[in-house]
JSON list of C-alpha atoms in Angstrom, two decimals:
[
{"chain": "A", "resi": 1103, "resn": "UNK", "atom": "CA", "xyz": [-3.92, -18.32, -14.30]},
{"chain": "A", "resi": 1104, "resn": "UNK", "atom": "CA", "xyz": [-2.61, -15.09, -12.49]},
{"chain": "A", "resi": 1105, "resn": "UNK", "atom": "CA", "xyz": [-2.98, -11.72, -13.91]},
{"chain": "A", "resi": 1106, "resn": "UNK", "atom": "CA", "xyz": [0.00, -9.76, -15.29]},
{"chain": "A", "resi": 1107, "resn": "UNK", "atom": "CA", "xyz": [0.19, -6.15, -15.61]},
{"chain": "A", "resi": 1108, "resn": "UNK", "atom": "CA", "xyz": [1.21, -4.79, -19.52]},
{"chain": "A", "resi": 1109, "resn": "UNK", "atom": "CA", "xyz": [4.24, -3.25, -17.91]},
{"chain": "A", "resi": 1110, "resn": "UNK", "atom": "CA", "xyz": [5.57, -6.51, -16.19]},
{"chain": "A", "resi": 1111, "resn": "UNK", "atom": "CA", "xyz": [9.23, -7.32, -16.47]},
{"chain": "A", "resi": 1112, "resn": "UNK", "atom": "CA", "xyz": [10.95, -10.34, -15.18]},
{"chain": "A", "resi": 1113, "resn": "UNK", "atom": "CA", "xyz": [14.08, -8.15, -15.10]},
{"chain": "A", "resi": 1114, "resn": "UNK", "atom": "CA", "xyz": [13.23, -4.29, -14.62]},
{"chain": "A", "resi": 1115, "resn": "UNK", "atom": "CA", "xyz": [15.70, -2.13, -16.52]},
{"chain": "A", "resi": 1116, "resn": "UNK", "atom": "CA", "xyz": [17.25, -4.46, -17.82]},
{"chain": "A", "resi": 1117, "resn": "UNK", "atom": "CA", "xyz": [18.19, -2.52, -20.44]},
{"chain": "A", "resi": 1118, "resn": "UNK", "atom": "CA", "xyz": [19.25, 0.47, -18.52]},
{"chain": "A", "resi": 1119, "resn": "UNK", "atom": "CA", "xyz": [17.11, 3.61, -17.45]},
{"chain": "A", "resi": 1120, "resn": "UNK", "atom": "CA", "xyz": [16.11, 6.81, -19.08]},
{"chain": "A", "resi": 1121, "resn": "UNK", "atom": "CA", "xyz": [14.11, 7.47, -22.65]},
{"chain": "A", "resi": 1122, "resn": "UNK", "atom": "CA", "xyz": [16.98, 5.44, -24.68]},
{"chain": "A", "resi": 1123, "resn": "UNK", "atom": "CA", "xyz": [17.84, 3.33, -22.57]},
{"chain": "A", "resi": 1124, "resn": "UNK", "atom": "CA", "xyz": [21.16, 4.61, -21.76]},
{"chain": "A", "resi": 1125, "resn": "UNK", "atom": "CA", "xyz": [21.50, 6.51, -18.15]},
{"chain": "A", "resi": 1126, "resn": "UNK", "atom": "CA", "xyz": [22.90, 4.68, -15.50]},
{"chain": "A", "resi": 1127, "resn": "UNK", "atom": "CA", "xyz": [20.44, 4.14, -12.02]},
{"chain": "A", "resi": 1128, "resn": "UNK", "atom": "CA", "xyz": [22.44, 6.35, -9.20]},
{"chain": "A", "resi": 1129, "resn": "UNK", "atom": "CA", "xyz": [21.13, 6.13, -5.74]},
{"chain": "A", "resi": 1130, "resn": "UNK", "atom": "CA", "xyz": [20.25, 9.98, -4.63]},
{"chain": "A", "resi": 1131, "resn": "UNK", "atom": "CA", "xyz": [22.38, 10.50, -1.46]},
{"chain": "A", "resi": 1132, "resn": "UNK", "atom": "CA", "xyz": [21.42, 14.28, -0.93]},
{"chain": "A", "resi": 1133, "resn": "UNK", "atom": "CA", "xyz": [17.92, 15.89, -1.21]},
{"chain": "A", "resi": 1134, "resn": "UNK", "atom": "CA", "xyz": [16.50, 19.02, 0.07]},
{"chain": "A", "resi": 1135, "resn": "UNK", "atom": "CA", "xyz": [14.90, 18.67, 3.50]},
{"chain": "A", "resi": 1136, "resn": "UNK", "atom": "CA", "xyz": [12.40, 21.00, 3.27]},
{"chain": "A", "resi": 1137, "resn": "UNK", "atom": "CA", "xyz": [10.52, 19.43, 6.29]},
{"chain": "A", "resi": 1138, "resn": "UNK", "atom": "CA", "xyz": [9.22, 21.43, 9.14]},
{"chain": "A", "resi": 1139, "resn": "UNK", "atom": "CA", "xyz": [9.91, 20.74, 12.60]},
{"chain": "A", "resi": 1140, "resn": "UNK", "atom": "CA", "xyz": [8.21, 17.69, 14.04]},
{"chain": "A", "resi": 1141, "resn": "UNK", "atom": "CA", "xyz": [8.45, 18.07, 17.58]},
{"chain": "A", "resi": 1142, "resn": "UNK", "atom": "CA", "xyz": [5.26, 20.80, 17.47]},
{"chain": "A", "resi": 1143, "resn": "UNK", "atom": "CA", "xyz": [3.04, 17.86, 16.71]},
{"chain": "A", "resi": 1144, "resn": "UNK", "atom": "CA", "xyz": [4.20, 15.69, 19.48]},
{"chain": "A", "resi": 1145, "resn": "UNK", "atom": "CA", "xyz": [1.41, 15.74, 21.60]},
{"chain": "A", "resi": 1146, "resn": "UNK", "atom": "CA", "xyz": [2.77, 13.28, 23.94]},
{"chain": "A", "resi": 1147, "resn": "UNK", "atom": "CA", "xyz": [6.41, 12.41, 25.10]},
{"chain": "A", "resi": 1148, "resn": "UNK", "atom": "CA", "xyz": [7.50, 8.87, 24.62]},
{"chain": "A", "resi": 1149, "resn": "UNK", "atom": "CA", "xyz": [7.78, 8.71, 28.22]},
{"chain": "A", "resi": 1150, "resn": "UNK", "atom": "CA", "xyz": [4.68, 9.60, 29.11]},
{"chain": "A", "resi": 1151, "resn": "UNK", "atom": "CA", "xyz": [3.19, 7.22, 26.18]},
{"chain": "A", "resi": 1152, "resn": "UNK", "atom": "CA", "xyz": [4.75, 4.16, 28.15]},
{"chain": "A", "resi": 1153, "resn": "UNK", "atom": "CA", "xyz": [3.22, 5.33, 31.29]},
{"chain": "A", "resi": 1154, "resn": "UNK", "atom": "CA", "xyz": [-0.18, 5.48, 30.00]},
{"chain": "A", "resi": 1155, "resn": "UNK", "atom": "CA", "xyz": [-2.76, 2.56, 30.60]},
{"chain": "A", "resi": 1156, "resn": "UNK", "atom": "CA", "xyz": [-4.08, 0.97, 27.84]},
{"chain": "A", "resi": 1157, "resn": "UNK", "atom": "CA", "xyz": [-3.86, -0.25, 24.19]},
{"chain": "A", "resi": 1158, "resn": "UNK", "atom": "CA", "xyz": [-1.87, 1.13, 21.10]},
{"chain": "A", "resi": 1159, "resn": "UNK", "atom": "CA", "xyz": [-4.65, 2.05, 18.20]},
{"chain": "A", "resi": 1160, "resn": "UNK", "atom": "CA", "xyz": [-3.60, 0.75, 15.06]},
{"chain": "A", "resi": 1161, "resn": "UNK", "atom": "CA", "xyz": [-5.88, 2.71, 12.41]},
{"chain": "A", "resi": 1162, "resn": "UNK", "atom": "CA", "xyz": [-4.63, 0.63, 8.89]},
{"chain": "A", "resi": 1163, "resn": "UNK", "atom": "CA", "xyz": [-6.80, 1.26, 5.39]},
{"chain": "A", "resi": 1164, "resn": "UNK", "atom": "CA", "xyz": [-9.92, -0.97, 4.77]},
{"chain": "A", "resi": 1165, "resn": "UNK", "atom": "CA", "xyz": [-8.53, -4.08, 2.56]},
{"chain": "A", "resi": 1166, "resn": "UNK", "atom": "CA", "xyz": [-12.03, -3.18, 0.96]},
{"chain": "A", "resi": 1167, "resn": "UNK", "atom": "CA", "xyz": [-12.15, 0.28, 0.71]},
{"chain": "A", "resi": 1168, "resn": "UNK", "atom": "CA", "xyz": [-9.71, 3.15, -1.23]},
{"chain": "A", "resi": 1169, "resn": "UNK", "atom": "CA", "xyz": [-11.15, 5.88, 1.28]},
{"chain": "A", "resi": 1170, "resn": "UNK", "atom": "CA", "xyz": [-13.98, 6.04, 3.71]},
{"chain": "A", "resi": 1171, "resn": "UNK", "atom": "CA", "xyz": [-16.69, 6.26, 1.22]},
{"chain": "A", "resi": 1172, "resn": "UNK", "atom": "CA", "xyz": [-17.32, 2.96, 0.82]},
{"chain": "A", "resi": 1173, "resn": "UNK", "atom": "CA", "xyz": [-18.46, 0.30, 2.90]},
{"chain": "A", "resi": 1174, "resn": "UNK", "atom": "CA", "xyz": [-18.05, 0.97, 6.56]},
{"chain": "A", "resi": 1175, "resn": "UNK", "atom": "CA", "xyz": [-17.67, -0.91, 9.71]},
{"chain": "A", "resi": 1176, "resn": "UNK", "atom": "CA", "xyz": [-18.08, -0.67, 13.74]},
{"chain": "A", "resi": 1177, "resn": "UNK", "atom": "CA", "xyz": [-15.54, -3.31, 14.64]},
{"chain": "A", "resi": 1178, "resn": "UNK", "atom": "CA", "xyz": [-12.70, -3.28, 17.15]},
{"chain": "A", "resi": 1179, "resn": "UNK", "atom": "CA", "xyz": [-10.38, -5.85, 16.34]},
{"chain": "A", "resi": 1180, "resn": "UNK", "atom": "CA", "xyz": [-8.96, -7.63, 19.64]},
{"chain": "A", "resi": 1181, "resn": "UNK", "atom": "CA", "xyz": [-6.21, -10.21, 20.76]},
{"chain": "A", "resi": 1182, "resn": "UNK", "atom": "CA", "xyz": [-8.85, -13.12, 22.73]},
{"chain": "A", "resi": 1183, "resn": "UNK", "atom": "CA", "xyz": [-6.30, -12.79, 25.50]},
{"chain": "A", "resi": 1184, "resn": "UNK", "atom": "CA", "xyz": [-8.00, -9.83, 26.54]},
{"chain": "A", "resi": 1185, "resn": "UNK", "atom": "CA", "xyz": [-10.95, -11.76, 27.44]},
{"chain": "A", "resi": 1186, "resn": "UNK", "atom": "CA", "xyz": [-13.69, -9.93, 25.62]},
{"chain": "A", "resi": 1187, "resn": "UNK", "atom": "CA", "xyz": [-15.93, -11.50, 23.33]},
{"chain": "A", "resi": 1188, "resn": "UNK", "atom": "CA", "xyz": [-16.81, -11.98, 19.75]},
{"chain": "A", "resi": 1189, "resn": "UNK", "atom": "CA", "xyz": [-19.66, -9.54, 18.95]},
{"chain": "A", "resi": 1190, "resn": "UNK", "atom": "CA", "xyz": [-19.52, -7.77, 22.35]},
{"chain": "A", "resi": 1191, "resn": "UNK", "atom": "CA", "xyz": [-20.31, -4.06, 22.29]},
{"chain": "A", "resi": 1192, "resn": "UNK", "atom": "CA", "xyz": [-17.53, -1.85, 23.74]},
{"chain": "A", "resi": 1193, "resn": "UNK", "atom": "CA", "xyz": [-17.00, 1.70, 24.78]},
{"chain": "A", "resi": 1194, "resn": "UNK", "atom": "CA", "xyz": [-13.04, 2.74, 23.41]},
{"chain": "A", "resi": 1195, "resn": "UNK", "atom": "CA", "xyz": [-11.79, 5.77, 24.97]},
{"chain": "A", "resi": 1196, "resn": "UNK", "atom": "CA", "xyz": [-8.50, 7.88, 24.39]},
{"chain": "A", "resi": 1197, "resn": "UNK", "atom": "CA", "xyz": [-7.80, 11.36, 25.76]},
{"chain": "A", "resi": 1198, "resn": "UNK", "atom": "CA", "xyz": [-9.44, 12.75, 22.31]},
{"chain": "A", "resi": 1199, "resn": "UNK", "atom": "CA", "xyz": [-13.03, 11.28, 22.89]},
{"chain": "A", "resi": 1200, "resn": "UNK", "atom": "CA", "xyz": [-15.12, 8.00, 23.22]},
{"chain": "A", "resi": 1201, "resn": "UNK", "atom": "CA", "xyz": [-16.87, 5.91, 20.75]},
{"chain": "A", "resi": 1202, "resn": "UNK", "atom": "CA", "xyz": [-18.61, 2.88, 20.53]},
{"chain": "A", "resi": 1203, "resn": "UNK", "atom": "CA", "xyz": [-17.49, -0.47, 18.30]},
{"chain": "A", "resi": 1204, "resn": "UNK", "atom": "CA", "xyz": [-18.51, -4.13, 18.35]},
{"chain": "A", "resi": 1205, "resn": "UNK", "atom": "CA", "xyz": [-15.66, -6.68, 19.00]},
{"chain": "A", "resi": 1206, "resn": "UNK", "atom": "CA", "xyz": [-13.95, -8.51, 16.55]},
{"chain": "A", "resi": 1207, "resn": "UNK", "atom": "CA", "xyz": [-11.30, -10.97, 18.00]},
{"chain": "A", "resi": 1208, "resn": "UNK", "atom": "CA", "xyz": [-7.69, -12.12, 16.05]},
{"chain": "A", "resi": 1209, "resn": "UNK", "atom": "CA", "xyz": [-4.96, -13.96, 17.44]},
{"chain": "A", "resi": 1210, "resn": "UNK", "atom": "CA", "xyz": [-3.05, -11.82, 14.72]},
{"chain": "A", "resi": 1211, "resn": "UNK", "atom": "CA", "xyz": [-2.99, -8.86, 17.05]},
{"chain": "A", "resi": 1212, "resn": "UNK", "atom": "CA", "xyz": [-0.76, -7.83, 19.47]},
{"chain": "A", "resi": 1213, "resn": "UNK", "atom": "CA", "xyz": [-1.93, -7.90, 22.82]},
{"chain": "A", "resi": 1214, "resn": "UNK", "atom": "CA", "xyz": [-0.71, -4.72, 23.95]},
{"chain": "A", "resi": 1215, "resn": "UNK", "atom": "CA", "xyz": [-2.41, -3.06, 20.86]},
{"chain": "A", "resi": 1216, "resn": "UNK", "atom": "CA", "xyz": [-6.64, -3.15, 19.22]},
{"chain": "A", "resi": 1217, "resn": "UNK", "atom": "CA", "xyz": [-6.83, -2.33, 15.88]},
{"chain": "A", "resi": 1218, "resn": "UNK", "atom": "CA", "xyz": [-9.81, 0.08, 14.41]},
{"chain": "A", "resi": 1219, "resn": "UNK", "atom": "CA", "xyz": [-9.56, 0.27, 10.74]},
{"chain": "A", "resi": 1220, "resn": "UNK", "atom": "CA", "xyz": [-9.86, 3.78, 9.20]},
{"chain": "A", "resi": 1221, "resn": "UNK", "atom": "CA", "xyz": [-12.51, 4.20, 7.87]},
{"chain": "A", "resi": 1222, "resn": "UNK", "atom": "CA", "xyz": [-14.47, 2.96, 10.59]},
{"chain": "A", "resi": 1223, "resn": "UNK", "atom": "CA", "xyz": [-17.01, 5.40, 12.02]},
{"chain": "A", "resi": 1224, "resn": "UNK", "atom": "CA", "xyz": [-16.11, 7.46, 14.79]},
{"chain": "A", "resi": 1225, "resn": "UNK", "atom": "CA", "xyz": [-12.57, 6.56, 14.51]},
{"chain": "A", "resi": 1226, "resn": "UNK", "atom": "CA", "xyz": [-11.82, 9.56, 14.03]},
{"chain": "A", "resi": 1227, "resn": "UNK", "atom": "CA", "xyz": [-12.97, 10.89, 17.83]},
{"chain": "A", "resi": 1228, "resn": "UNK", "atom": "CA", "xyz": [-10.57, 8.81, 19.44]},
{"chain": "A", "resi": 1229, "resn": "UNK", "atom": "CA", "xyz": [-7.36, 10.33, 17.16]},
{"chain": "A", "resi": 1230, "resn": "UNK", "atom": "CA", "xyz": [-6.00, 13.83, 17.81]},
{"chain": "A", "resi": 1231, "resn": "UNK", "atom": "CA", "xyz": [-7.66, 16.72, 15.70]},
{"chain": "A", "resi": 1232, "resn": "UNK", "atom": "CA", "xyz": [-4.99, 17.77, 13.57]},
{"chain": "A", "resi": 1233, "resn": "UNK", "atom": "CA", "xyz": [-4.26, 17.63, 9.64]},
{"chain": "A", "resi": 1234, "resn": "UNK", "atom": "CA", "xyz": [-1.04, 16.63, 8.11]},
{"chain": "A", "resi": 1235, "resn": "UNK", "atom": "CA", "xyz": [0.57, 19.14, 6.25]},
{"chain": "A", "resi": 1236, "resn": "UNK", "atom": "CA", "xyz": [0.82, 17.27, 3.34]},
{"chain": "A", "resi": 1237, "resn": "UNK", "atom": "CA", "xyz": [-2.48, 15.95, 2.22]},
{"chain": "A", "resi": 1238, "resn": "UNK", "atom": "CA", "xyz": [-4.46, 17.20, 4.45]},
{"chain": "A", "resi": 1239, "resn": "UNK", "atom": "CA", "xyz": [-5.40, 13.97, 6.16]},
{"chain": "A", "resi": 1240, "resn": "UNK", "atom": "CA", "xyz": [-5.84, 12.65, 9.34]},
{"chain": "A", "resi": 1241, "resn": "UNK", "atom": "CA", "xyz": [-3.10, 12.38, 12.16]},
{"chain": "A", "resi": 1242, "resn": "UNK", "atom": "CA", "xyz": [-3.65, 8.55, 13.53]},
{"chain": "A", "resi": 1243, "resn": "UNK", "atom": "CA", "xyz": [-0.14, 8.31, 15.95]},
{"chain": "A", "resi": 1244, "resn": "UNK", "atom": "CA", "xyz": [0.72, 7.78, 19.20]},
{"chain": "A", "resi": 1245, "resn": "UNK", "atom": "CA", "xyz": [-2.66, 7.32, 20.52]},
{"chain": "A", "resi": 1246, "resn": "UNK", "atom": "CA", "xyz": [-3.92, 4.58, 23.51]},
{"chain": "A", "resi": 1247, "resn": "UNK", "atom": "CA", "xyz": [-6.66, 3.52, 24.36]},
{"chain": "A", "resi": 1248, "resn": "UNK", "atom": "CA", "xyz": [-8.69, 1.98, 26.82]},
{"chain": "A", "resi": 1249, "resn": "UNK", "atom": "CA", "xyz": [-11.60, -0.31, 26.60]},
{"chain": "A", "resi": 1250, "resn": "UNK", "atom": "CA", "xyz": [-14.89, -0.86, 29.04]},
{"chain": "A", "resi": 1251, "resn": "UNK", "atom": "CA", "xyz": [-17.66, -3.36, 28.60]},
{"chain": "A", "resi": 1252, "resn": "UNK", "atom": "CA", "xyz": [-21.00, -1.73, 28.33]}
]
C-alpha cells in the first residue's frame, strides 16, 4: 500500500550507466573550484560565537511548505528545560533585530539551541542581511539568540 515512483529500481544501474547502458560509474576526484572566498561573510569568529550568551537558531524548511508562501507560523520551538511554557509569548533577539513568536516546546531540541522554522514571519530580522551568491537566498548561519518573557 506504499506509493512507488515510475522510475523506481530495486537495483539502480544495474545495468550500467550512460544512454546504452555501457559507461562505467567513476567517482569525480577533481572539479573546478570556482568558489569565492568565504571568510568575507564571516561575520563572527568562532571564538567569539562560543562566548556569546544565548541559543543557536536553527531556521529548517516548513515540513508543510516549499517556500514561504504558504501557510505561516509564529512559533519558537523550545527544549522544556528552559522553563518556558507552551503557548507563552516571547521576545527573540540576536544582534540583527528582535521579533516576537509564541512558544512551542520539544524534547527533540537541543537545549543549547531554539528552532524558528523559515518561513516563519519575522525570521528573517533576527538573521544577518545578506544574500547568497548562489540563489539569491537568505543567509541563516551562525546566529544566537536570546530569549525574554514579555
Amino acid at each position: 500500500n506504499l506509493y512507488r515512483s515510475p522510475g523506481y529500481e530495486p537495483l539502480p544501474y544495474k545495468e550500467g550507466f550512460g544512454c546504452d547502458c555501457d559507461e562505467e560509474f567513476t567517482f569525480i576526484c577533481e572539479y573546478d573550484d570556482s568558489f569565492v572566498n568565504t571568510k568575507r561573510f564571516h561575520k563572527i569568529r568562532k571564538k567569539r560565537l562560543e562566548q556569546l550568551d544565548g541559543y543557536w537558531l536553527l531556521t529548517p524548511k516548513s515540513p508543510h511548505a516549499i517556500n514561504t508562501q504558504f501557510e505561516r507560523e509564529d512559533r519558537i520551538y523550545l527544549h522544556p528545560s528552559l522553563g518556558f511554557s507552551e503557548g507563552e509569548r516571547v521576545k527573540v533577539a540576536s544582534e540583527h533585530g528582535e521579533a516576537v513568536f509564541t512558544v512551542k516546546l520539544s524534547d527533540a531540541l537541543r537545549e543549547d539551541c531554539v528552532m524558528i522554522r523559515n518561513n516563519a514571519y519575522d525570521v528573517n530580522l533576527l538573521t544577518p542581511p545578506i544574500l547568497s551568491e548562489e540563489g539569491h537566498n537568505a543567509c541563516y548561519q551562525e546566529v544566537k539568540v536570546t530569549i525574554d518573557r514579555l
